XYZ file of C-alpha atoms in Angstrom:
270
model
C 25.233 -7.781 -9.096
C 24.382 -6.125 -5.789
C 23.961 -8.977 -3.316
C 22.973 -6.655 -0.493
C 19.920 -5.703 -2.544
C 18.906 -9.333 -2.831
C 19.561 -10.204 0.795
C 17.349 -7.335 1.943
C 14.347 -9.239 0.586
C 14.835 -11.825 3.328
C 13.904 -9.490 6.153
C 10.246 -9.617 5.214
C 7.854 -12.500 5.536
C 8.998 -14.360 2.444
C 12.353 -14.581 0.743
C 12.759 -13.098 -2.707
C 15.423 -12.777 -5.312
C 16.608 -10.457 -7.965
C 14.549 -8.037 -9.983
C 15.332 -10.122 -12.989
C 12.169 -10.414 -14.959
C 10.321 -12.674 -17.355
C 8.157 -11.358 -20.156
C 4.489 -12.155 -19.947
C 2.815 -14.014 -22.733
C 0.122 -11.753 -24.149
C -2.362 -14.633 -23.940
C -2.145 -14.793 -20.145
C -3.858 -11.561 -19.096
C -6.769 -13.537 -17.636
C -4.494 -14.782 -14.894
C -3.032 -11.521 -13.638
C -3.402 -10.659 -9.986
C -6.121 -8.050 -10.542
C -8.576 -10.598 -11.890
C -11.135 -12.209 -9.621
C -10.969 -15.997 -9.717
C -12.484 -16.867 -6.344
C -14.530 -20.046 -6.582
C -14.541 -21.342 -3.005
C -15.586 -18.367 -0.886
C -17.936 -20.593 1.091
C -15.313 -23.292 1.608
C -12.994 -21.373 3.946
C -14.653 -19.235 6.567
C -11.731 -18.996 9.012
C -8.106 -18.976 7.869
C -5.013 -19.230 10.060
C -2.120 -16.978 9.030
C 1.473 -17.323 10.257
C 3.849 -14.489 9.422
C 1.116 -11.859 9.368
C 2.817 -9.111 11.353
C 4.613 -7.572 8.363
C 5.407 -7.841 4.689
C 3.401 -10.078 2.401
C 1.854 -11.918 5.340
C 0.368 -8.718 6.745
C -1.095 -7.924 3.326
C -2.521 -11.454 3.080
C -4.622 -10.655 6.125
C -6.018 -7.540 4.433
C -6.866 -9.515 1.292
C -8.634 -12.225 3.273
C -10.708 -9.645 5.129
C -11.641 -8.080 1.788
C -13.084 -11.474 0.859
C -15.110 -11.471 4.100
C -13.048 -14.330 5.533
C -12.323 -14.484 9.245
C -8.615 -14.535 10.093
C -6.678 -15.925 13.043
C -3.151 -14.504 13.019
C -0.261 -15.756 15.123
C 2.145 -12.874 15.829
C 4.854 -12.198 18.391
C 4.793 -8.511 19.254
C 2.383 -6.539 21.414
C 2.116 -3.911 18.702
C 1.128 -6.464 16.057
C -1.502 -7.963 18.342
C -3.014 -4.547 19.036
C -2.985 -3.514 15.376
C -4.562 -6.710 14.089
C -7.174 -7.024 16.814
C -8.427 -3.580 15.809
C -9.405 -4.974 12.391
C -12.871 -6.408 11.992
C -12.871 -10.197 11.407
C -9.258 -10.567 12.631
C -8.239 -12.308 15.861
C -4.566 -11.940 16.739
C -2.963 -14.451 19.075
C 0.398 -13.653 20.620
C 2.909 -16.444 20.369
C 6.008 -17.816 18.695
C 5.800 -20.063 15.649
C 8.896 -21.872 16.931
C 6.633 -23.418 19.577
C 4.491 -26.205 18.121
C 1.800 -26.188 20.806
C 1.293 -22.460 20.342
C 0.789 -22.939 16.622
C -1.621 -25.827 17.111
C -3.648 -23.936 19.694
C -3.956 -20.874 17.485
C -4.930 -22.890 14.420
C -7.571 -24.985 16.159
C -10.976 -24.191 14.666
C -9.653 -22.912 11.341
C -10.413 -24.599 8.035
C -7.353 -23.432 6.063
C -3.839 -22.191 6.802
C -1.413 -19.817 5.101
C 2.190 -19.411 6.192
C 4.562 -16.736 4.931
C 7.112 -17.276 7.705
C 10.640 -16.321 6.737
C 13.895 -15.337 8.391
C 17.102 -13.702 7.238
C 20.675 -14.639 6.407
C 21.675 -13.346 9.844
C 19.814 -16.129 11.630
C 22.375 -18.447 13.158
C 22.386 -22.207 13.434
C 19.945 -24.759 12.100
C 16.901 -23.485 13.998
C 15.433 -21.288 11.303
C 11.848 -20.122 11.247
C 11.864 -20.923 7.527
C 11.872 -24.604 8.415
C 10.879 -24.978 12.064
C 8.015 -22.489 11.992
C 6.667 -23.615 8.651
C 6.992 -27.234 9.696
C 5.016 -26.501 12.853
C 2.232 -24.978 10.763
C 2.195 -27.998 8.445
C 2.250 -30.493 11.325
C -0.489 -28.679 13.230
C -2.661 -28.610 10.128
C -2.191 -32.350 9.753
C -3.066 -33.068 13.382
C -6.109 -30.786 13.346
C -7.435 -31.993 9.998
C -6.887 -28.658 8.258
C -6.488 -29.995 4.750
C -5.941 -26.721 2.845
C -2.472 -25.231 3.329
C -0.689 -22.526 1.317
C 3.054 -22.339 1.944
C 4.938 -19.272 0.665
C 8.643 -19.931 0.127
C 10.870 -18.486 -2.618
C 12.190 -18.890 -6.108
C 15.460 -20.766 -5.622
C 13.876 -23.637 -3.705
C 13.594 -27.119 -5.159
C 13.461 -27.304 -8.929
C 13.580 -23.500 -9.207
C 17.193 -23.427 -7.995
C 18.457 -22.877 -11.523
C 16.286 -19.779 -11.879
C 18.281 -17.898 -9.240
C 21.609 -16.328 -10.269
C 24.396 -18.498 -8.793
C 25.917 -15.731 -6.662
C 22.535 -14.909 -5.182
C 21.733 -18.547 -4.480
C 25.045 -19.002 -2.697
C 24.371 -15.965 -0.492
C 20.893 -17.190 0.437
C 21.689 -20.884 0.450
C 20.985 -21.599 4.133
C 17.630 -19.819 4.072
C 16.577 -21.489 0.849
C 17.565 -24.927 2.095
C 15.450 -24.406 5.212
C 12.450 -23.362 3.122
C 12.969 -26.290 0.792
C 12.948 -28.693 3.749
C 9.518 -27.355 4.674
C 8.342 -27.833 1.099
C 9.496 -31.444 1.139
C 7.708 -32.170 4.408
C 4.475 -30.812 2.981
C 4.630 -32.565 -0.366
C 6.047 -35.924 0.746
C 4.387 -36.673 4.059
C 1.045 -34.898 4.075
C -0.566 -36.734 1.221
C -4.120 -36.014 2.378
C -3.629 -32.258 2.196
C -4.667 -29.987 -0.653
C -1.511 -27.930 -0.443
C -0.206 -25.131 -2.653
C 3.365 -23.830 -2.637
C 3.989 -20.325 -3.945
C 7.541 -19.164 -4.667
C 7.781 -15.380 -5.125
C 10.634 -13.688 -6.909
C 12.424 -10.589 -5.642
C 10.128 -8.758 -3.236
C 9.453 -5.033 -3.483
C 7.265 -2.854 -1.293
C 5.712 -0.623 -3.948
C 1.932 -0.573 -4.454
C 0.261 -3.486 -6.199
C 0.469 -3.445 -9.992
C -2.243 -6.045 -10.583
C -0.089 -7.560 -13.322
C 1.689 -10.303 -11.392
C 1.179 -13.932 -12.356
C 1.584 -17.440 -11.048
C 3.396 -19.858 -13.310
C 4.386 -23.525 -13.271
C 7.603 -22.628 -15.085
C 10.322 -23.493 -12.555
C 12.873 -21.425 -14.476
C 10.892 -18.207 -14.206
C 12.641 -15.356 -12.396
C 11.497 -11.832 -11.724
C 10.527 -9.243 -9.169
C 7.103 -8.843 -7.590
C 5.483 -6.423 -5.170
C 4.482 -7.795 -1.792
C 0.867 -6.720 -2.233
C 0.684 -8.649 -5.505
C 2.087 -11.703 -3.715
C -0.636 -11.394 -1.096
C -3.299 -11.033 -3.771
C -2.096 -14.140 -5.588
C -1.798 -16.135 -2.360
C -5.447 -15.521 -1.494
C -6.590 -16.236 -5.041
C -4.587 -19.461 -5.014
C -6.148 -20.433 -1.694
C -9.601 -20.077 -3.214
C -8.827 -21.794 -6.523
C -9.172 -25.602 -6.669
C -6.837 -25.594 -9.668
C -3.861 -24.689 -7.483
C -4.226 -27.676 -5.200
C -1.048 -29.800 -5.128
C 0.757 -27.300 -7.339
C 4.092 -25.528 -6.939
C 3.918 -22.096 -8.566
C 6.348 -19.224 -9.003
C 5.081 -15.655 -8.623
C 6.566 -12.874 -10.745
C 5.554 -9.595 -12.372
C 6.601 -8.898 -15.950
C 5.610 -5.237 -15.686
C 8.586 -4.511 -13.434
C 11.618 -3.410 -15.432
C 13.840 -6.307 -16.384
C 17.557 -6.357 -15.639
C 18.244 -8.908 -18.330
C 16.970 -8.510 -21.863
C 16.848 -12.190 -22.753
C 14.454 -13.344 -20.047
C 12.347 -16.244 -21.222
C 8.685 -15.843 -21.998
C 6.533 -17.280 -19.239
C 2.987 -18.572 -19.441
C 0.728 -17.834 -16.496
C -1.094 -20.557 -14.617
C -4.877 -20.584 -14.994
C -6.638 -20.039 -11.666
C -10.099 -20.676 -13.077
């Protein structure tokens, strides 16, 4: 197993794992990422996005704009601010998600929040964006009364630990533990929130297949393209059925490395 391949997934906005894959139940085609399941377009008119400068988070912004939803994106670089502010319906605010007050100020006035914040295995010490940044988003949402939060973490967190190959989990352990801490904060202490946690598998940068799924199966493992993750994140945001759910995101159309991957049933978004 090539661990460098797996670790490279961490550089983007959400951690992923191996391109191991689960076969899709033929009955689940209604819940693939190319199907429209939006039921709450009027509910969220302005969405805060953390982690939107690259990777899946950047693609989330595009998907939100496609749904005619206004976006407030917190990003660090001058280039990201300039790029995003050039997009209609997007307001980019320069700042660091490590700073709570910056997060709160950027989120103020939004009615939902999405965070895809993620670091890498090279990050030293306990101050990881995977926990601190995500926790700041969760805390700010609680203070501001933003009750709809979508947190993107990774397969390997929480009860999906067994889905990750042991060698891969050990390599990514510190990152996964930080993400899992953020998950626990959200699910244990913010009981008034309608949260959703999405755990993608191994992230790839190829174009969207439209065949990715969300599943409640905590043992599911597979690869998924970042654009499909973004598509599913926005659909989950707009689906009441995903509220207070922890869902894995995988794509069975990507070639499997193992032949005995378990069949996985997709989660119904509508």
